[in-house]
PDB file of C-alpha atoms in Angstrom:
ATOM      1  CA  MET A   6      91.638 128.347 155.665  1.00 45.00           C
ATOM      2  CA  ASP A   7      93.263 126.181 152.990  1.00 46.00           C
ATOM      3  CA  THR A   8      91.316 125.096 149.969  1.00 47.00           C
ATOM      4  CA  LEU A   9      91.979 121.606 148.612  1.00 48.00           C
ATOM      5  CA  HIS A  10      91.818 121.098 144.857  1.00 49.00           C
ATOM      6  CA  SER A  11      91.519 117.653 143.331  1.00 51.00           C
ATOM      7  CA  THR A  12      90.949 117.786 139.580  1.00 55.00           C
ATOM      8  CA  LYS A  13      91.840 115.675 136.597  1.00 52.00           C
ATOM      9  CA  SER A  14      94.369 118.271 135.481  1.00 55.00           C
ATOM     10  CA  ASP A  15      96.108 118.155 138.876  1.00 60.00           C
ATOM     11  CA  ASN A  16      96.299 114.372 138.700  1.00 68.00           C
ATOM     12  CA  LEU A  17      97.683 114.495 135.181  1.00 64.00           C
ATOM     13  CA  GLU A  18     100.295 117.080 136.181  1.00 62.00           C
ATOM     14  CA  GLU A  19     101.407 114.899 139.081  1.00 70.00           C
ATOM     15  CA  GLN A  20     101.673 111.872 136.787  1.00 68.00           C
ATOM     16  CA  VAL A  21     103.762 113.846 134.319  1.00 62.00           C
ATOM     17  CA  GLN A  22     106.020 115.043 137.125  1.00 63.00           C
ATOM     18  CA  GLN A  23     106.485 111.492 138.419  1.00 70.00           C
ATOM     19  CA  ILE A  24     107.283 110.124 134.968  1.00 66.00           C
ATOM     20  CA  GLY A  25     109.638 113.022 134.335  1.00 59.00           C
ATOM     21  CA  ARG A  26     111.559 112.319 137.532  1.00 61.00           C
ATOM     22  CA  ARG A  27     111.796 108.643 136.706  1.00 67.00           C
ATOM     23  CA  LEU A  28     112.975 109.477 133.195  1.00 58.00           C
ATOM     24  CA  LEU A  29     115.681 111.718 134.580  1.00 53.00           C
ATOM     25  CA  ASP A  30     116.823 109.021 136.991  1.00 61.00           C
ATOM     26  CA  GLU A  31     116.908 106.429 134.219  1.00 59.00           C
ATOM     27  CA  ALA A  32     118.715 108.799 131.863  1.00 52.00           C
ATOM     28  CA  GLN A  33     121.404 109.427 134.444  1.00 51.00           C
ATOM     29  CA  LYS A  34     121.689 105.709 135.061  1.00 59.00           C
ATOM     30  CA  ALA A  35     121.925 104.981 131.333  1.00 52.00           C
ATOM     31  CA  ALA A  36     124.622 107.628 130.953  1.00 46.00           C
ATOM     32  CA  ARG A  37     126.709 105.809 133.561  1.00 49.00           C
ATOM     33  CA  GLU A  38     126.257 102.443 131.885  1.00 48.00           C
ATOM     34  CA  LYS A  39     128.083 101.719 128.657  1.00 47.00           C
ATOM     35  CA  GLY A  40     126.763  99.524 125.896  1.00 57.00           C
ATOM     36  CA  TRP A  41     123.027  99.637 126.688  1.00 56.00           C
ATOM     37  CA  ALA A  42     122.183  99.589 122.980  1.00 58.00           C
ATOM     38  CA  GLU A  43     124.303  96.474 122.491  1.00 63.00           C
ATOM     39  CA  GLN A  44     122.533  94.841 125.446  1.00 65.00           C
ATOM     40  CA  TRP A  45     119.185  95.764 123.926  1.00 64.00           C
ATOM     41  CA  LEU A  46     120.366  94.296 120.639  1.00 65.00           C
ATOM     42  CA  ALA A  47     121.351  91.022 122.323  1.00 70.00           C
ATOM     43  CA  ALA A  48     117.887  90.740 123.885  1.00 71.00           C
ATOM     44  CA  LEU A  49     116.301  91.500 120.519  1.00 70.00           C
ATOM     45  CA  LEU A  50     118.308  88.824 118.727  1.00 73.00           C
ATOM     46  CA  GLN A  51     117.303  86.236 121.325  1.00 76.00           C
ATOM     47  CA  ARG A  52     113.657  87.100 120.816  1.00 74.00           C
ATOM     48  CA  LEU A  53     114.013  87.073 117.020  1.00 73.00           C
ATOM     49  CA  ASN A  54     115.590  83.623 117.072  1.00 72.00           C
ATOM     50  CA  ARG A  55     112.835  82.015 119.125  1.00 76.00           C
ATOM     51  CA  ASP A  56     109.735  83.835 117.859  1.00 77.00           C
ATOM     52  CA  GLU A  57     108.995  83.785 114.124  1.00 73.00           C
ATOM     53  CA  ALA A  58     105.962  86.077 114.334  1.00 75.00           C
ATOM     54  CA  PHE A  59     107.956  88.641 116.296  1.00 77.00           C
ATOM     55  CA  ARG A  60     110.782  88.370 113.743  1.00 75.00           C
ATOM     56  CA  VAL A  61     108.427  89.154 110.860  1.00 74.00           C
ATOM     57  CA  THR A  62     106.967  92.138 112.729  1.00 77.00           C
ATOM     58  CA  ALA A  63     110.424  93.480 113.591  1.00 77.00           C
ATOM     59  CA  LEU A  64     111.649  93.202 110.010  1.00 73.00           C
ATOM     60  CA  ARG A  65     108.543  94.958 108.706  1.00 73.00           C
ATOM     61  CA  PHE A  66     109.072  97.766 111.202  1.00 77.00           C
ATOM     62  CA  ILE A  67     112.713  98.135 110.123  1.00 73.00           C
ATOM     63  CA  ASP A  68     111.569  98.162 106.516  1.00 69.00           C
ATOM     64  CA  VAL A  69     109.311 101.206 107.017  1.00 71.00           C
ATOM     65  CA  LEU A  70     111.589 102.980 109.498  1.00 74.00           C
ATOM     66  CA  PRO A  71     113.609 104.994 106.918  1.00 68.00           C
ATOM     67  CA  ASN A  72     110.391 106.715 105.796  1.00 67.00           C
ATOM     68  CA  LEU A  73     109.513 107.959 109.295  1.00 74.00           C
ATOM     69  CA  ASN A  74     111.000 111.409 109.817  1.00 77.00           C
ATOM     70  CA  ASP A  75     108.594 112.619 112.514  1.00 80.00           C
ATOM     71  CA  ASP A  76     109.727 111.426 115.969  1.00 80.00           C
ATOM     72  CA  LYS A  77     106.248 111.276 117.515  1.00 79.00           C
ATOM     73  CA  GLU A  78     104.923 109.404 114.491  1.00 81.00           C
ATOM     74  CA  LEU A  79     107.790 106.911 114.797  1.00 79.00           C
ATOM     75  CA  ILE A  80     107.031 106.305 118.481  1.00 77.00           C
ATOM     76  CA  ALA A  81     103.312 105.909 117.757  1.00 79.00           C
ATOM     77  CA  LEU A  82     104.037 103.356 115.040  1.00 80.00           C
ATOM     78  CA  PHE A  83     106.461 101.564 117.350  1.00 79.00           C
ATOM     79  CA  ARG A  84     103.685 101.207 119.928  1.00 76.00           C
ATOM     80  CA  GLU A  85     101.342  99.998 117.194  1.00 78.00           C
ATOM     81  CA  TYR A  86     103.777  97.319 116.029  1.00 77.00           C
ATOM     82  CA  PHE A  87     104.933  96.146 119.447  1.00 73.00           C
ATOM     83  CA  ALA A  88     103.229  95.743 122.798  1.00 62.00           C
ATOM     84  CA  ASP A  89     105.377  97.180 125.589  1.00 51.00           C
ATOM     85  CA  GLU A  90     105.528  93.870 127.399  1.00 47.00           C
ATOM     86  CA  GLU A  91     106.808  91.942 124.380  1.00 55.00           C
ATOM     87  CA  PHE A  92     109.577  94.215 123.105  1.00 57.00           C
ATOM     88  CA  PRO A  93     112.952  94.167 124.904  1.00 55.00           C
ATOM     89  CA  ILE A  94     113.538  97.843 125.574  1.00 55.00           C
ATOM     90  CA  PRO A  95     115.606  99.837 128.097  1.00 54.00           C
ATOM     91  CA  ALA A  96     113.681 101.250 131.052  1.00 53.00           C
ATOM     92  CA  ILE A  97     114.094 104.851 129.912  1.00 49.00           C
ATOM     93  CA  GLY A  98     112.622 104.059 126.522  1.00 53.00           C
ATOM     94  CA  LYS A  99     109.742 102.081 128.027  1.00 55.00           C
ATOM     95  CA  LEU A 100     108.794 104.953 130.306  1.00 52.00           C
ATOM     96  CA  ALA A 101     108.842 107.498 127.518  1.00 54.00           C
ATOM     97  CA  ILE A 102     106.886 105.295 125.138  1.00 55.00           C
ATOM     98  CA  GLN A 103     104.280 104.601 127.816  1.00 54.00           C
ATOM     99  CA  ALA A 104     103.938 108.358 128.143  1.00 52.00           C
ATOM    100  CA  GLY A 105     102.809 108.451 124.535  1.00 49.00           C
ATOM    101  CA  GLY A 106     106.005 109.971 123.185  1.00 48.00           C
ATOM    102  CA  GLN A 107     105.210 113.348 124.757  1.00 51.00           C
ATOM    103  CA  LEU A 108     108.288 113.258 126.970  1.00 51.00           C
ATOM    104  CA  ALA A 109     111.639 113.558 125.187  1.00 58.00           C
ATOM    105  CA  PRO A 110     110.335 112.178 121.849  1.00 66.00           C
ATOM    106  CA  GLY A 111     113.566 113.081 120.078  1.00 72.00           C
ATOM    107  CA  ALA A 112     115.709 111.068 122.482  1.00 69.00           C
ATOM    108  CA  VAL A 113     113.389 108.069 122.398  1.00 70.00           C
ATOM    109  CA  ALA A 114     113.124 108.109 118.585  1.00 75.00           C
ATOM    110  CA  LYS A 115     116.913 108.388 118.354  1.00 75.00           C
ATOM    111  CA  SER A 116     117.262 105.339 120.613  1.00 71.00           C
ATOM    112  CA  ILE A 117     114.825 103.328 118.498  1.00 74.00           C
ATOM    113  CA  ARG A 118     116.667 104.292 115.313  1.00 76.00           C
ATOM    114  CA  LYS A 119     120.042 103.434 116.837  1.00 72.00           C
ATOM    115  CA  VAL A 120     119.008  99.949 117.905  1.00 68.00           C
ATOM    116  CA  ALA A 121     117.174  99.347 114.616  1.00 71.00           C
ATOM    117  CA  ALA A 122     120.386 100.249 112.794  1.00 71.00           C
ATOM    118  CA  LEU A 123     122.391  97.837 114.955  1.00 68.00           C
ATOM    119  CA  LEU A 124     119.807  95.137 114.387  1.00 67.00           C
ATOM    120  CA  SER A 125     119.692  95.706 110.643  1.00 66.00           C
ATOM    121  CA  ARG A 126     123.472  95.280 110.440  1.00 65.00           C
ATOM    122  CA  GLN A 127     123.062  91.860 112.069  1.00 64.00           C
ATOM    123  CA  LEU A 128     120.276  90.736 109.758  1.00 65.00           C
ATOM    124  CA  MET A 129     120.835  92.624 106.501  1.00 71.00           C
ATOM    125  CA  GLY A 130     123.649  92.521 104.004  1.00 75.00           C
ATOM    126  CA  GLY A 131     123.409  96.209 103.196  1.00 73.00           C
ATOM    127  CA  ALA A 132     121.285  99.015 101.837  1.00 69.00           C
ATOM    128  CA  ASN A 133     122.770  98.880  98.327  1.00 77.00           C
ATOM    129  CA  ALA A 134     124.787  96.595  96.068  1.00 79.00           C
ATOM    130  CA  ASP A 135     128.163  97.939  97.232  1.00 82.00           C
ATOM    131  CA  GLU A 136     127.352  97.332 100.907  1.00 81.00           C
ATOM    132  CA  VAL A 137     126.015  93.859 100.117  1.00 84.00           C
ATOM    133  CA  LEU A 138     129.193  93.062  98.185  1.00 84.00           C
ATOM    134  CA  GLN A 139     131.335  94.061 101.157  1.00 84.00           C
ATOM    135  CA  THR A 140     129.269  91.859 103.458  1.00 84.00           C
ATOM    136  CA  LEU A 141     129.508  88.871 101.107  1.00 84.00           C
ATOM    137  CA  GLN A 142     133.251  89.326 100.713  1.00 84.00           C
ATOM    138  CA  ALA A 143     133.686  89.458 104.491  1.00 84.00           C
ATOM    139  CA  LEU A 144     131.662  86.266 104.915  1.00 83.00           C
ATOM    140  CA  HIS A 145     133.579  84.552 102.133  1.00 82.00           C
ATOM    141  CA  ALA A 146     136.886  85.497 103.783  1.00 85.00           C
ATOM    142  CA  LYS A 147     135.672  83.606 106.872  1.00 85.00           C
ATOM    143  CA  GLY A 148     134.846  80.540 104.778  1.00 85.00           C
ATOM    144  CA  ARG A 149     131.096  81.148 104.847  1.00 83.00           C
ATOM    145  CA  SER A 150     128.531  81.124 102.081  1.00 83.00           C
ATOM    146  CA  ALA A 151     125.341  83.190 101.965  1.00 84.00           C
ATOM    147  CA  THR A 152     122.148  83.536  99.997  1.00 85.00           C
ATOM    148  CA  LEU A 153     120.496  86.927  99.512  1.00 85.00           C
ATOM    149  CA  ASP A 154     116.896  88.004  99.533  1.00 84.00           C
ATOM    150  CA  LEU A 155     115.243  91.410  99.476  1.00 81.00           C
ATOM    151  CA  LEU A 156     113.250  92.951 102.297  1.00 70.00           C
ATOM    152  CA  GLY A 157     109.888  94.511 101.663  1.00 60.00           C
ATOM    153  CA  GLU A 158     108.531  91.387 100.020  1.00 63.00           C
ATOM    154  CA  MET A 159     104.934  91.929 101.146  1.00 66.00           C
ATOM    155  CA  THR A 160     103.350  93.230  97.950  1.00 78.00           C
ATOM    156  CA  LEU A 161      99.778  94.465  97.800  1.00 79.00           C
ATOM    157  CA  SER A 162      99.646  95.563  94.167  1.00 87.00           C
ATOM    158  CA  ASP A 163     100.984  94.657  90.741  1.00 90.00           C
ATOM    159  CA  ARG A 164     103.102  97.797  90.748  1.00 89.00           C
ATOM    160  CA  GLU A 165     104.840  96.695  93.958  1.00 88.00           C
ATOM    161  CA  ALA A 166     105.361  93.220  92.510  1.00 90.00           C
ATOM    162  CA  GLU A 167     106.953  94.715  89.381  1.00 93.00           C
ATOM    163  CA  THR A 168     109.217  96.882  91.546  1.00 90.00           C
ATOM    164  CA  TYR A 169     110.291  93.811  93.515  1.00 90.00           C
ATOM    165  CA  GLN A 170     110.977  91.914  90.272  1.00 93.00           C
ATOM    166  CA  GLN A 171     113.128  94.746  88.888  1.00 93.00           C
ATOM    167  CA  ALA A 172     115.009  95.044  92.177  1.00 90.00           C
ATOM    168  CA  TYR A 173     116.123  91.417  91.873  1.00 93.00           C
ATOM    169  CA  ILE A 174     117.190  91.869  88.276  1.00 94.00           C
ATOM    170  CA  ASP A 175     119.176  94.973  89.241  1.00 92.00           C
ATOM    171  CA  LEU A 176     120.806  93.135  92.159  1.00 91.00           C
ATOM    172  CA  ILE A 177     121.937  90.333  89.851  1.00 93.00           C
ATOM    173  CA  ASP A 178     123.314  92.796  87.309  1.00 92.00           C
ATOM    174  CA  ASN A 179     125.132  94.846  89.960  1.00 89.00           C
ATOM    175  CA  LEU A 180     126.751  91.970  91.850  1.00 90.00           C
ATOM    176  CA  SER A 181     127.484  89.338  89.223  1.00 85.00           C
ATOM    177  CA  GLY A 182     131.042  89.498  87.940  1.00 81.00           C
ATOM    178  CA  ARG A 183     132.211  91.358  91.059  1.00 85.00           C
ATOM    179  CA  MET A 184     132.252  88.315  93.322  1.00 82.00           C
ATOM    180  CA  GLU A 185     134.752  85.501  93.711  1.00 79.00           C
ATOM    181  CA  GLN A 186     131.960  82.945  94.148  1.00 83.00           C
ATOM    182  CA  PRO A 187     128.642  82.571  92.307  1.00 86.00           C
ATOM    183  CA  LEU A 188     125.810  84.760  93.557  1.00 90.00           C
ATOM    184  CA  GLN A 189     123.042  82.882  95.396  1.00 92.00           C
ATOM    185  CA  LEU A 190     119.540  84.341  95.723  1.00 92.00           C
ATOM    186  CA  SER A 191     116.395  83.396  97.642  1.00 92.00           C
ATOM    187  CA  ILE A 192     113.006  84.573  96.417  1.00 93.00           C
ATOM    188  CA  LYS A 193     109.616  84.714  98.107  1.00 90.00           C
ATOM    189  CA  LEU A 194     107.218  83.979  95.275  1.00 92.00           C
ATOM    190  CA  SER A 195     104.238  85.741  96.839  1.00 88.00           C
ATOM    191  CA  SER A 196     106.136  89.001  96.378  1.00 89.00           C
ATOM    192  CA  LEU A 197     105.789  88.556  92.614  1.00 93.00           C
ATOM    193  CA  HIS A 198     102.019  88.098  92.678  1.00 91.00           C
ATOM    194  CA  PRO A 199      99.902  90.028  95.209  1.00 87.00           C
ATOM    195  CA  ARG A 200      96.931  87.682  94.905  1.00 82.00           C
ATOM    196  CA  THR A 201      98.679  84.394  95.660  1.00 83.00           C
ATOM    197  CA  SER A 202      96.067  82.029  97.081  1.00 81.00           C
ATOM    198  CA  PRO A 203      95.714  78.250  97.565  1.00 80.00           C
ATOM    199  CA  ASP A 204      92.116  78.650  96.421  1.00 83.00           C
ATOM    200  CA  LYS A 205      93.333  79.932  93.044  1.00 85.00           C
ATOM    201  CA  ILE A 206      96.356  77.763  92.382  1.00 87.00           C
ATOM    202  CA  ASN A 207      96.342  77.973  88.586  1.00 89.00           C
ATOM    203  CA  SER A 208      96.012  81.756  88.380  1.00 91.00           C
ATOM    204  CA  SER A 209      98.548  82.201  91.197  1.00 91.00           C
ATOM    205  CA  VAL A 210     101.061  79.939  89.434  1.00 94.00           C
ATOM    206  CA  ARG A 211     100.577  81.761  86.120  1.00 94.00           C
ATOM    207  CA  GLY A 212     100.974  85.177  87.737  1.00 93.00           C
ATOM    208  CA  ILE A 213     104.123  84.149  89.594  1.00 95.00           C
ATOM    209  CA  LEU A 214     105.763  82.496  86.585  1.00 96.00           C
ATOM    210  CA  THR A 215     105.205  85.582  84.446  1.00 95.00           C
ATOM    211  CA  ARG A 216     107.322  87.723  86.777  1.00 96.00           C
ATOM    212  CA  LEU A 217     109.718  85.014  87.931  1.00 96.00           C
ATOM    213  CA  ALA A 218     110.936  83.973  84.468  1.00 97.00           C
ATOM    214  CA  PRO A 219     112.796  87.256  83.692  1.00 97.00           C
ATOM    215  CA  ILE A 220     114.616  87.005  87.049  1.00 97.00           C
ATOM    216  CA  LEU A 221     115.655  83.430  86.311  1.00 97.00           C
ATOM    217  CA  ARG A 222     116.842  84.342  82.813  1.00 97.00           C
ATOM    218  CA  GLU A 223     119.059  87.043  84.270  1.00 96.00           C
ATOM    219  CA  ALA A 224     120.342  84.718  86.983  1.00 96.00           C
ATOM    220  CA  ARG A 225     121.169  82.009  84.465  1.00 96.00           C
ATOM    221  CA  ARG A 226     122.914  84.501  82.191  1.00 95.00           C
ATOM    222  CA  HIS A 227     125.158  85.526  85.082  1.00 94.00           C
ATOM    223  CA  HIS A 228     125.617  81.970  86.457  1.00 93.00           C
ATOM    224  CA  ALA A 229     123.779  82.841  89.677  1.00 94.00           C
ATOM    225  CA  GLY A 230     121.802  80.309  91.704  1.00 94.00           C
ATOM    226  CA  VAL A 231     118.172  80.803  92.788  1.00 96.00           C
ATOM    227  CA  THR A 232     116.282  79.121  95.621  1.00 95.00           C
ATOM    228  CA  LEU A 233     112.504  79.437  95.969  1.00 95.00           C
ATOM    229  CA  ASP A 234     111.642  80.189  99.602  1.00 91.00           C
ATOM    230  CA  MET A 235     108.919  78.247 101.330  1.00 88.00           C
ATOM    231  CA  GLU A 236     106.475  80.665 102.975  1.00 84.00           C
ATOM    232  CA  ASP A 237     103.180  80.284 104.811  1.00 82.00           C
ATOM    233  CA  TYR A 238     101.849  76.755 104.959  1.00 85.00           C
ATOM    234  CA  ASP A 239      98.794  77.770 102.912  1.00 87.00           C
ATOM    235  CA  LYS A 240     101.052  78.880 100.054  1.00 89.00           C
ATOM    236  CA  LYS A 241     102.980  75.604  99.882  1.00 91.00           C
ATOM    237  CA  PRO A 242     100.846  73.975  97.138  1.00 92.00           C
ATOM    238  CA  VAL A 243     101.324  77.044  94.931  1.00 93.00           C
ATOM    239  CA  ILE A 244     105.093  77.157  95.502  1.00 94.00           C
ATOM    240  CA  LEU A 245     105.554  73.446  94.834  1.00 95.00           C
ATOM    241  CA  GLN A 246     103.487  73.727  91.649  1.00 95.00           C
ATOM    242  CA  VAL A 247     105.565  76.682  90.433  1.00 96.00           C
ATOM    243  CA  PHE A 248     108.757  74.734  91.085  1.00 96.00           C
ATOM    244  CA  GLU A 249     107.553  71.661  89.219  1.00 96.00           C
ATOM    245  CA  GLU A 250     106.506  73.685  86.191  1.00 95.00           C
ATOM    246  CA  LEU A 251     109.882  75.435  86.141  1.00 95.00           C
ATOM    247  CA  LEU A 252     111.768  72.157  86.329  1.00 95.00           C
ATOM    248  CA  PHE A 253     110.024  70.792  83.266  1.00 95.00           C
ATOM    249  CA  SER A 254     109.705  73.983  81.260  1.00 95.00           C
ATOM    250  CA  GLU A 255     111.515  74.006  77.929  1.00 94.00           C
ATOM    251  CA  GLU A 256     113.586  77.027  78.934  1.00 95.00           C
ATOM    252  CA  PHE A 257     114.812  75.866  82.351  1.00 96.00           C
ATOM    253  CA  ARG A 258     114.663  72.073  82.215  1.00 94.00           C
ATOM    254  CA  ASP A 259     118.446  71.734  81.755  1.00 94.00           C
ATOM    255  CA  TRP A 260     119.350  74.381  84.345  1.00 95.00           C
ATOM    256  CA  SER A 261     120.832  72.965  87.564  1.00 94.00           C
ATOM    257  CA  ASP A 262     121.245  76.194  89.577  1.00 95.00           C
ATOM    258  CA  ILE A 263     117.653  76.364  90.787  1.00 95.00           C
ATOM    259  CA  GLY A 264     116.327  74.914  94.015  1.00 95.00           C
ATOM    260  CA  ILE A 265     113.635  75.070  96.667  1.00 95.00           C
ATOM    261  CA  ALA A 266     113.560  75.288 100.469  1.00 92.00           C
ATOM    262  CA  ILE A 267     111.564  72.723 102.451  1.00 90.00           C
ATOM    263  CA  GLN A 268     110.456  73.341 106.035  1.00 85.00           C
ATOM    264  CA  THR A 269     111.600  70.048 107.528  1.00 83.00           C
ATOM    265  CA  TYR A 270     109.850  70.607 110.875  1.00 82.00           C
ATOM    266  CA  LEU A 271     106.446  70.121 109.221  1.00 84.00           C
ATOM    267  CA  ARG A 272     104.775  66.744 109.579  1.00 87.00           C
ATOM    268  CA  ASP A 273     104.369  66.325 105.831  1.00 89.00           C
ATOM    269  CA  ALA A 274     107.991  67.280 105.032  1.00 90.00           C
ATOM    270  CA  ASP A 275     108.828  63.632 104.250  1.00 92.00           C
ATOM    271  CA  ARG A 276     106.083  63.538 101.634  1.00 93.00           C
ATOM    272  CA  ASP A 277     107.341  66.790 100.090  1.00 93.00           C
ATOM    273  CA  ILE A 278     110.901  65.460  99.936  1.00 93.00           C
ATOM    274  CA  ASP A 279     109.693  62.226  98.314  1.00 94.00           C
ATOM    275  CA  GLN A 280     107.886  64.349  95.736  1.00 93.00           C
ATOM    276  CA  LEU A 281     111.079  66.304  95.003  1.00 94.00           C
ATOM    277  CA  ILE A 282     113.095  63.095  94.672  1.00 94.00           C
ATOM    278  CA  ASP A 283     110.574  61.863  92.138  1.00 94.00           C
ATOM    279  CA  LEU A 284     110.851  65.164  90.227  1.00 94.00           C
ATOM    280  CA  ALA A 285     114.643  64.869  90.152  1.00 93.00           C
ATOM    281  CA  ARG A 286     114.476  61.329  88.766  1.00 93.00           C
ATOM    282  CA  ARG A 287     112.034  62.289  86.038  1.00 94.00           C
ATOM    283  CA  ARG A 288     113.858  65.485  85.170  1.00 93.00           C
ATOM    284  CA  GLU A 289     117.338  63.866  85.142  1.00 86.00           C
ATOM    285  CA  THR A 290     119.057  67.237  85.496  1.00 91.00           C
ATOM    286  CA  PRO A 291     119.831  67.850  89.198  1.00 91.00           C
ATOM    287  CA  PHE A 292     118.632  70.898  91.108  1.00 92.00           C
ATOM    288  CA  LEU A 293     119.702  72.649  94.317  1.00 85.00           C
TER     289      LEU A 293
END
């Protein structure tokens, strides 16, 4: 007489076997198909172009990726950053990630790292000044201009803000004089002051200006241009106030290589542009 066993462990074993077989099938299929990573990259770029929130999340993930040496930890963080249904991912990777990274974690982590590297080459100028210089020279050879900013701009402490400030100063020092065209930089002001808040405009402006001024001095000394990025809508009053104070400060009032980005899709963009036109008339010295 046969005895039937139906336990949770049996069910789990069967699920693992099924996923394993599907993984093997997908792996064999992927091995026969060339360029899957490039196809994944194309899908990623499409998503990045149409979804700003997804773009921010992806860039933050890429920013922390170099510090993740444990494959299972990488996969767990990947799942934490991205829902399976929202991230364009090959079938083999999706199956393994859904399995919690227990099946072939090394292969899955390697795939994630490979595509992240491909993506970073599309979106980043380089990991150091020499790589950035090569990228800028290649763009210039094609008749293109570019402005640089630094990743990792989400600062939570004064120490991080000081590190970000020094990184910009170092970038200016390392690149200026080695380029055929003037260096152009973009800066997110909230990275220079971790407590930037529309509810505390005066203290936010003071904190930002304290760390921004040394960067601008270095940029001016090397004839580099600087554009202040426009960030979250809530931060706009702070950023506009910082820009106005810079324009009329004794040190920078006659400097023309400073500018600001305006998000023209906002309903009040016309009012912001009118405000900037008024600043330019009163200042007399043009800005970017």
